[in-house]
Tab-separated table of C-alpha atoms in Angstrom:
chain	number	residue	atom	x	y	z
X	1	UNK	CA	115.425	66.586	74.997
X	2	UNK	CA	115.631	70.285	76.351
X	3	UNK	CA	117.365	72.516	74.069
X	4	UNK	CA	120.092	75.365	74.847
X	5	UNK	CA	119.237	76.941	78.065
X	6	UNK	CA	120.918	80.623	78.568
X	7	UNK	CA	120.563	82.666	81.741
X	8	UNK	CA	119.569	85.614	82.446
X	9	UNK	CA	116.823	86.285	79.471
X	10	UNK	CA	117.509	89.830	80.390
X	11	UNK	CA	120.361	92.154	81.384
X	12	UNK	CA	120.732	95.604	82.611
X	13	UNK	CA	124.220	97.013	83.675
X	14	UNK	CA	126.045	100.274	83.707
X	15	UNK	CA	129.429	101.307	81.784
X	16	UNK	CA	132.351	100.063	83.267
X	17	UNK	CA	130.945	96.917	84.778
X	18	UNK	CA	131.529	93.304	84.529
X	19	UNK	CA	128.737	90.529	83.530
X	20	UNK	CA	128.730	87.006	83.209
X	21	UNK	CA	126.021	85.189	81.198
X	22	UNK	CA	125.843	81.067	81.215
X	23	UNK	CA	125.188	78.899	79.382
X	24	UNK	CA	123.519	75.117	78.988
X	25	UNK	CA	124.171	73.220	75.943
X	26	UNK	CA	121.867	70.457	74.963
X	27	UNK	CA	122.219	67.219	76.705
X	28	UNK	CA	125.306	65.184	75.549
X	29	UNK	CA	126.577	68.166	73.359
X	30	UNK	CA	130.329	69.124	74.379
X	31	UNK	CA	130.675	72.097	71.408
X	32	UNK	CA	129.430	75.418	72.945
X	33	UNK	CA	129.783	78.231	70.959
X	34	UNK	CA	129.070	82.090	71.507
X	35	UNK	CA	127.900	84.863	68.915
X	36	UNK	CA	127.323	88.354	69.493
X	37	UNK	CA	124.245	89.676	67.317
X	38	UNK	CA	123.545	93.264	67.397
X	39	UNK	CA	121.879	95.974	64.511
X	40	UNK	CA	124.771	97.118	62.605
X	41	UNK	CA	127.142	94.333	62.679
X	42	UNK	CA	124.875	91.108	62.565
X	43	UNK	CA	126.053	88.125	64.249
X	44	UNK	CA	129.546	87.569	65.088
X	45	UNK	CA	131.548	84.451	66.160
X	46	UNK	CA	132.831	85.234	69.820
X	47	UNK	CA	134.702	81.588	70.557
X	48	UNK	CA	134.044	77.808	70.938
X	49	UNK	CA	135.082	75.479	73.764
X	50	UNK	CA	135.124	72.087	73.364
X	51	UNK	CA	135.593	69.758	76.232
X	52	UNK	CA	136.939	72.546	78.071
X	53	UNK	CA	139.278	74.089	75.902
X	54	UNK	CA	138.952	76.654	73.748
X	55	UNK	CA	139.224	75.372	70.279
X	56	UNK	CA	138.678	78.809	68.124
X	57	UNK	CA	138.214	82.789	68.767
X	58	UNK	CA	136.671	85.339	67.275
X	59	UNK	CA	138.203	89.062	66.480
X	60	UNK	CA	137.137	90.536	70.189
X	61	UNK	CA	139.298	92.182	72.346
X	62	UNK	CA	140.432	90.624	75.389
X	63	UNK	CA	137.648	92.212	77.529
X	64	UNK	CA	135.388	89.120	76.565
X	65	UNK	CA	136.618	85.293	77.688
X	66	UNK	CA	134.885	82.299	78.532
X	67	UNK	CA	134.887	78.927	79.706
X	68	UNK	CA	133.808	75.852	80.075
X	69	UNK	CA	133.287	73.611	82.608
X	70	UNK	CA	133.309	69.590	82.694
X	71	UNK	CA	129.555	69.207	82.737
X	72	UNK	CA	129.635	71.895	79.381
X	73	UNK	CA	128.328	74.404	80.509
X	74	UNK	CA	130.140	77.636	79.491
X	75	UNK	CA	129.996	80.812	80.861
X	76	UNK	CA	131.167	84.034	79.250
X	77	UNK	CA	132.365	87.336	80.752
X	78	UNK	CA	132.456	90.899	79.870
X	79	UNK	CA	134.893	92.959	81.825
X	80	UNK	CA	134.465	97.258	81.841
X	81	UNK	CA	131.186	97.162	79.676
X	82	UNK	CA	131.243	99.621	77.258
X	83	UNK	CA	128.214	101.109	75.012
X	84	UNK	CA	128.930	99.432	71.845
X	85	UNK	CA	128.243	96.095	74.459
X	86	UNK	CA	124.761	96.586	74.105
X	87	UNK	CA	123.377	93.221	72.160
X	88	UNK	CA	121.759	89.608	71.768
X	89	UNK	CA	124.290	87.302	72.697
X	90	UNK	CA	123.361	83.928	71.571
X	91	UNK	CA	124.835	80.624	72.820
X	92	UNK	CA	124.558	77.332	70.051
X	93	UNK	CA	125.724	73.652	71.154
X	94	UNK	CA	126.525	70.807	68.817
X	95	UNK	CA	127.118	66.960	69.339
X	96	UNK	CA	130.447	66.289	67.311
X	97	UNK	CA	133.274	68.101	67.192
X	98	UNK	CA	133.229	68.219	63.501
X	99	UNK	CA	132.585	71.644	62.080
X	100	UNK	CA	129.740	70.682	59.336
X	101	UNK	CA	127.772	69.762	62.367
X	102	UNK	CA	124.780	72.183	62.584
X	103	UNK	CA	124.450	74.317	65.584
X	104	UNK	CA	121.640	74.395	68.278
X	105	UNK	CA	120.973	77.864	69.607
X	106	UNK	CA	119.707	79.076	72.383
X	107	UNK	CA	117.394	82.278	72.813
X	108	UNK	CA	119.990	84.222	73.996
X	109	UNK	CA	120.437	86.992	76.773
X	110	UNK	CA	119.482	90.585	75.953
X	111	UNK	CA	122.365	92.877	77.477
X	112	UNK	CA	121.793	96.730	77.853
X	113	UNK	CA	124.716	98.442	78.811
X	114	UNK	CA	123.469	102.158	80.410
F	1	UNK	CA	138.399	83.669	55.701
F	2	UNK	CA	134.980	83.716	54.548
F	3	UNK	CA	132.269	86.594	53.991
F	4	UNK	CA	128.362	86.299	53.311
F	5	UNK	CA	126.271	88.799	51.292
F	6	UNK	CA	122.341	88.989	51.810
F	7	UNK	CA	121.383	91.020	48.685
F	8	UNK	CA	117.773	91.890	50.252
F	9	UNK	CA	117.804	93.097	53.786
F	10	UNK	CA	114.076	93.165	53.443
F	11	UNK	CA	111.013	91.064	50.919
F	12	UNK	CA	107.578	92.109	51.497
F	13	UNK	CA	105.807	88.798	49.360
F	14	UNK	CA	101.973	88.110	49.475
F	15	UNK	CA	100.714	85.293	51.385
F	16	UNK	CA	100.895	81.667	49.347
F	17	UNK	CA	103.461	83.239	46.869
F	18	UNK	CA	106.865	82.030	46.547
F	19	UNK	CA	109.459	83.913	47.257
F	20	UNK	CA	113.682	83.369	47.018
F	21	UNK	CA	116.170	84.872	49.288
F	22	UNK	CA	119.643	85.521	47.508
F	23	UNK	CA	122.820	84.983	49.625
F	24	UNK	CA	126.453	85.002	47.994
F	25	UNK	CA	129.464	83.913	49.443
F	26	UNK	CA	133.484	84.198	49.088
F	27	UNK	CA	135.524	82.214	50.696
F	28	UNK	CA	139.226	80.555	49.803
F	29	UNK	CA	138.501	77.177	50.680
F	30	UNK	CA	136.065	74.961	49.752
F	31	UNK	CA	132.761	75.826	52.129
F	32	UNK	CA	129.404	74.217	53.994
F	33	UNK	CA	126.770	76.447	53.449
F	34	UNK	CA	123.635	76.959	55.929
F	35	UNK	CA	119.905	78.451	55.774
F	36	UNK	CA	119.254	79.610	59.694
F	37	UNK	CA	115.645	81.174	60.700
F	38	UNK	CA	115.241	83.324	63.662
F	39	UNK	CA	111.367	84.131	64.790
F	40	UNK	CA	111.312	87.055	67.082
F	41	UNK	CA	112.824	86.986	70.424
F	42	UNK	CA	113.886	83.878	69.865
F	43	UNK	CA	117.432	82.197	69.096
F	44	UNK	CA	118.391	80.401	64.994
F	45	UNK	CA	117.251	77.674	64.034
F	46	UNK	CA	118.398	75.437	61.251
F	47	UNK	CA	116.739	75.239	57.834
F	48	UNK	CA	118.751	73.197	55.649
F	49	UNK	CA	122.375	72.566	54.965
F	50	UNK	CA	125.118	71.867	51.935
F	51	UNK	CA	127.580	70.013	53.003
F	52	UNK	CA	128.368	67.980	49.300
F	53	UNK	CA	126.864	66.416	46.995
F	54	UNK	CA	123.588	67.170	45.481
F	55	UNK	CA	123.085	70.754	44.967
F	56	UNK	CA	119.699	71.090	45.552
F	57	UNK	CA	118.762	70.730	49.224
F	58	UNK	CA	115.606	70.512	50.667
F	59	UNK	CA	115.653	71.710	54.643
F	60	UNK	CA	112.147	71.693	57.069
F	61	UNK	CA	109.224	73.913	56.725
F	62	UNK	CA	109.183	73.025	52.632
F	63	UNK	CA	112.732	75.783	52.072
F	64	UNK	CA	114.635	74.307	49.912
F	65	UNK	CA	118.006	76.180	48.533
F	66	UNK	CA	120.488	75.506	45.562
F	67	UNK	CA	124.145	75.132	45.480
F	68	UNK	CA	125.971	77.172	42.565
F	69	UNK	CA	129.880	76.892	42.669
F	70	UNK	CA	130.363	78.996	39.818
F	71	UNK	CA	128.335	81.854	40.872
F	72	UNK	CA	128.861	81.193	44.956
F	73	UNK	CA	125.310	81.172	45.273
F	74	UNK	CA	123.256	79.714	48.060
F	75	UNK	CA	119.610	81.323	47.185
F	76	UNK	CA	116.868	80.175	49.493
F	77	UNK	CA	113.387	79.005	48.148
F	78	UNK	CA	109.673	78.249	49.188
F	79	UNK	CA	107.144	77.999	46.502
F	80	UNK	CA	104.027	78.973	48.639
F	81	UNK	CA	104.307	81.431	51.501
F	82	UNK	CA	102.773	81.505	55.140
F	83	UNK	CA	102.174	83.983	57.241
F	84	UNK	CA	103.873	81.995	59.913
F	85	UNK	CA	106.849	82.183	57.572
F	86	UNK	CA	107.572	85.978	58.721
F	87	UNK	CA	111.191	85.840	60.514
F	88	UNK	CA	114.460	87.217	59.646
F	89	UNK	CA	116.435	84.636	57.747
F	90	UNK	CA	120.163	83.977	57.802
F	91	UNK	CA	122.545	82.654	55.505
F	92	UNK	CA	126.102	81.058	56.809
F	93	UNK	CA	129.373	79.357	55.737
F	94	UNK	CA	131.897	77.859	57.169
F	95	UNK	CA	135.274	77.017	56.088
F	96	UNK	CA	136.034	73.223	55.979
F	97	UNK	CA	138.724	73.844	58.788
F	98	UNK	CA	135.954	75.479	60.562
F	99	UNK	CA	138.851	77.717	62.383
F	100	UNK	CA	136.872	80.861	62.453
F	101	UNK	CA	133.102	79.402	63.068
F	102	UNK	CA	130.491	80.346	61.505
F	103	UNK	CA	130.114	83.937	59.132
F	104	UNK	CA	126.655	84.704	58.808
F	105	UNK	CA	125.258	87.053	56.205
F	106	UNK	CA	123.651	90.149	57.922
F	107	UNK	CA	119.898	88.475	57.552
F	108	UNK	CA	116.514	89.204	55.025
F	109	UNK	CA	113.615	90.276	56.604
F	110	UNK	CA	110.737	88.237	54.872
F	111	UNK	CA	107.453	89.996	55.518
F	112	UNK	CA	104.576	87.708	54.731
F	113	UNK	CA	101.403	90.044	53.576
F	114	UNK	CA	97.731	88.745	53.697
């Protein structure tokens, strides 16, 4: 079974710019997830979709969204990049909806903001 | 809402020792608790979980961890070392409503030295 797939591996922008990164969950898997991981404030919990619908957010401001689509995959956007953008964002998929279920991550795309 | 401490944001440990990474937790509500590794440029990937039940449990790659209510504990164990063991290590909860994902500690860097 392949796991997570995110696209691109790699991402250079400038301030002020928008980005999308996407997102393939696992096979069968209809949770998709998002985390932002950077140096001084770890990982953080961005949102989840589920079957299309955002089920839970994360304390972000309104300059990052996402979605989902009916075949899972999610994409998420950054509008007017700032500095502080610069980080790992990771993508994790899980089969059931139910939230002991453990979460398959992806290797996640590397964003730069210049 | 939940929060995660990592006591040790780095262990240097000698190859075929055994080592323990400490990870405390508050939370509200009653919790699951997770052991995630992450090898370089790569994504997390799930060691073990408590979900209920017996408080010792063992996870892949012979971790094991241990469950303490009373002390909202969640240490992380291997008896004997590799050097393929060196990764940054993450501890998580999530609340049983699962509302807010998952809040991950801000990771232990275990250096493995021959």
């Amino acid at each position: 079974k392949a796991g997570v797939t995110q696209t691109p591996r790699y991402l250079i922008k400038t301030r002020g710019q928008q980005v999308t990164l996407s997102c393939s969950p696992i096979s069968g898997h209809r949770s998709v997830s998002w985390y932002q991981q950077t140096p001084g404030q770890g990982l953080q919990f961005l949102f989840e979709y589920f079957s299309e619908t955002q089920r839970n957010k994360g304390n972000f401001p309104g300059r990052f969204s996402g979605r989902q689509f009916s075949n899972s995959r999610s994409e998420m956007n950054v509008s007017t990049l700032e500095l502080g953008d610069s980080a790992l964002y990771l993508c994790a998929s899980k089969g059931v909806s139910s939230y002991n279920s453990p979460l398959h991550f992806g290797n996640g795309t590397r964003l730069t903001v210049t | 809402a939940q929060s995660v401490t990592q006591l040790d944001s780095q262990v240097p440990v000698f190859e075929e020792a055994p080592v323990e990474l400490r990870c405390n937790y508050s939370s509200s509500v009653s919790v699951y608790l997770f052991w995630y590794v992450q090898y370089p440029n790569q994504g997390l990937q799930l060691l073990l979980k408590y979900l209920s039940g017996s408080t010792l449990v063992k996870g892949i790659n012979g971790f094991e961890a241990e469950f303490n209510k009373s002390q909202t504990s969640f240490h992380l164990r291997k008896p004997s070392v590799h050097i393929s063991d060196t990764a940054e290590y993450f501890c998580a909860v999530s609340g049983r409503g699962g509302a807010d994902g998952l809040t991950f500690g801000k990771g232990t860097h275990l250096i493995i030295q021959p």
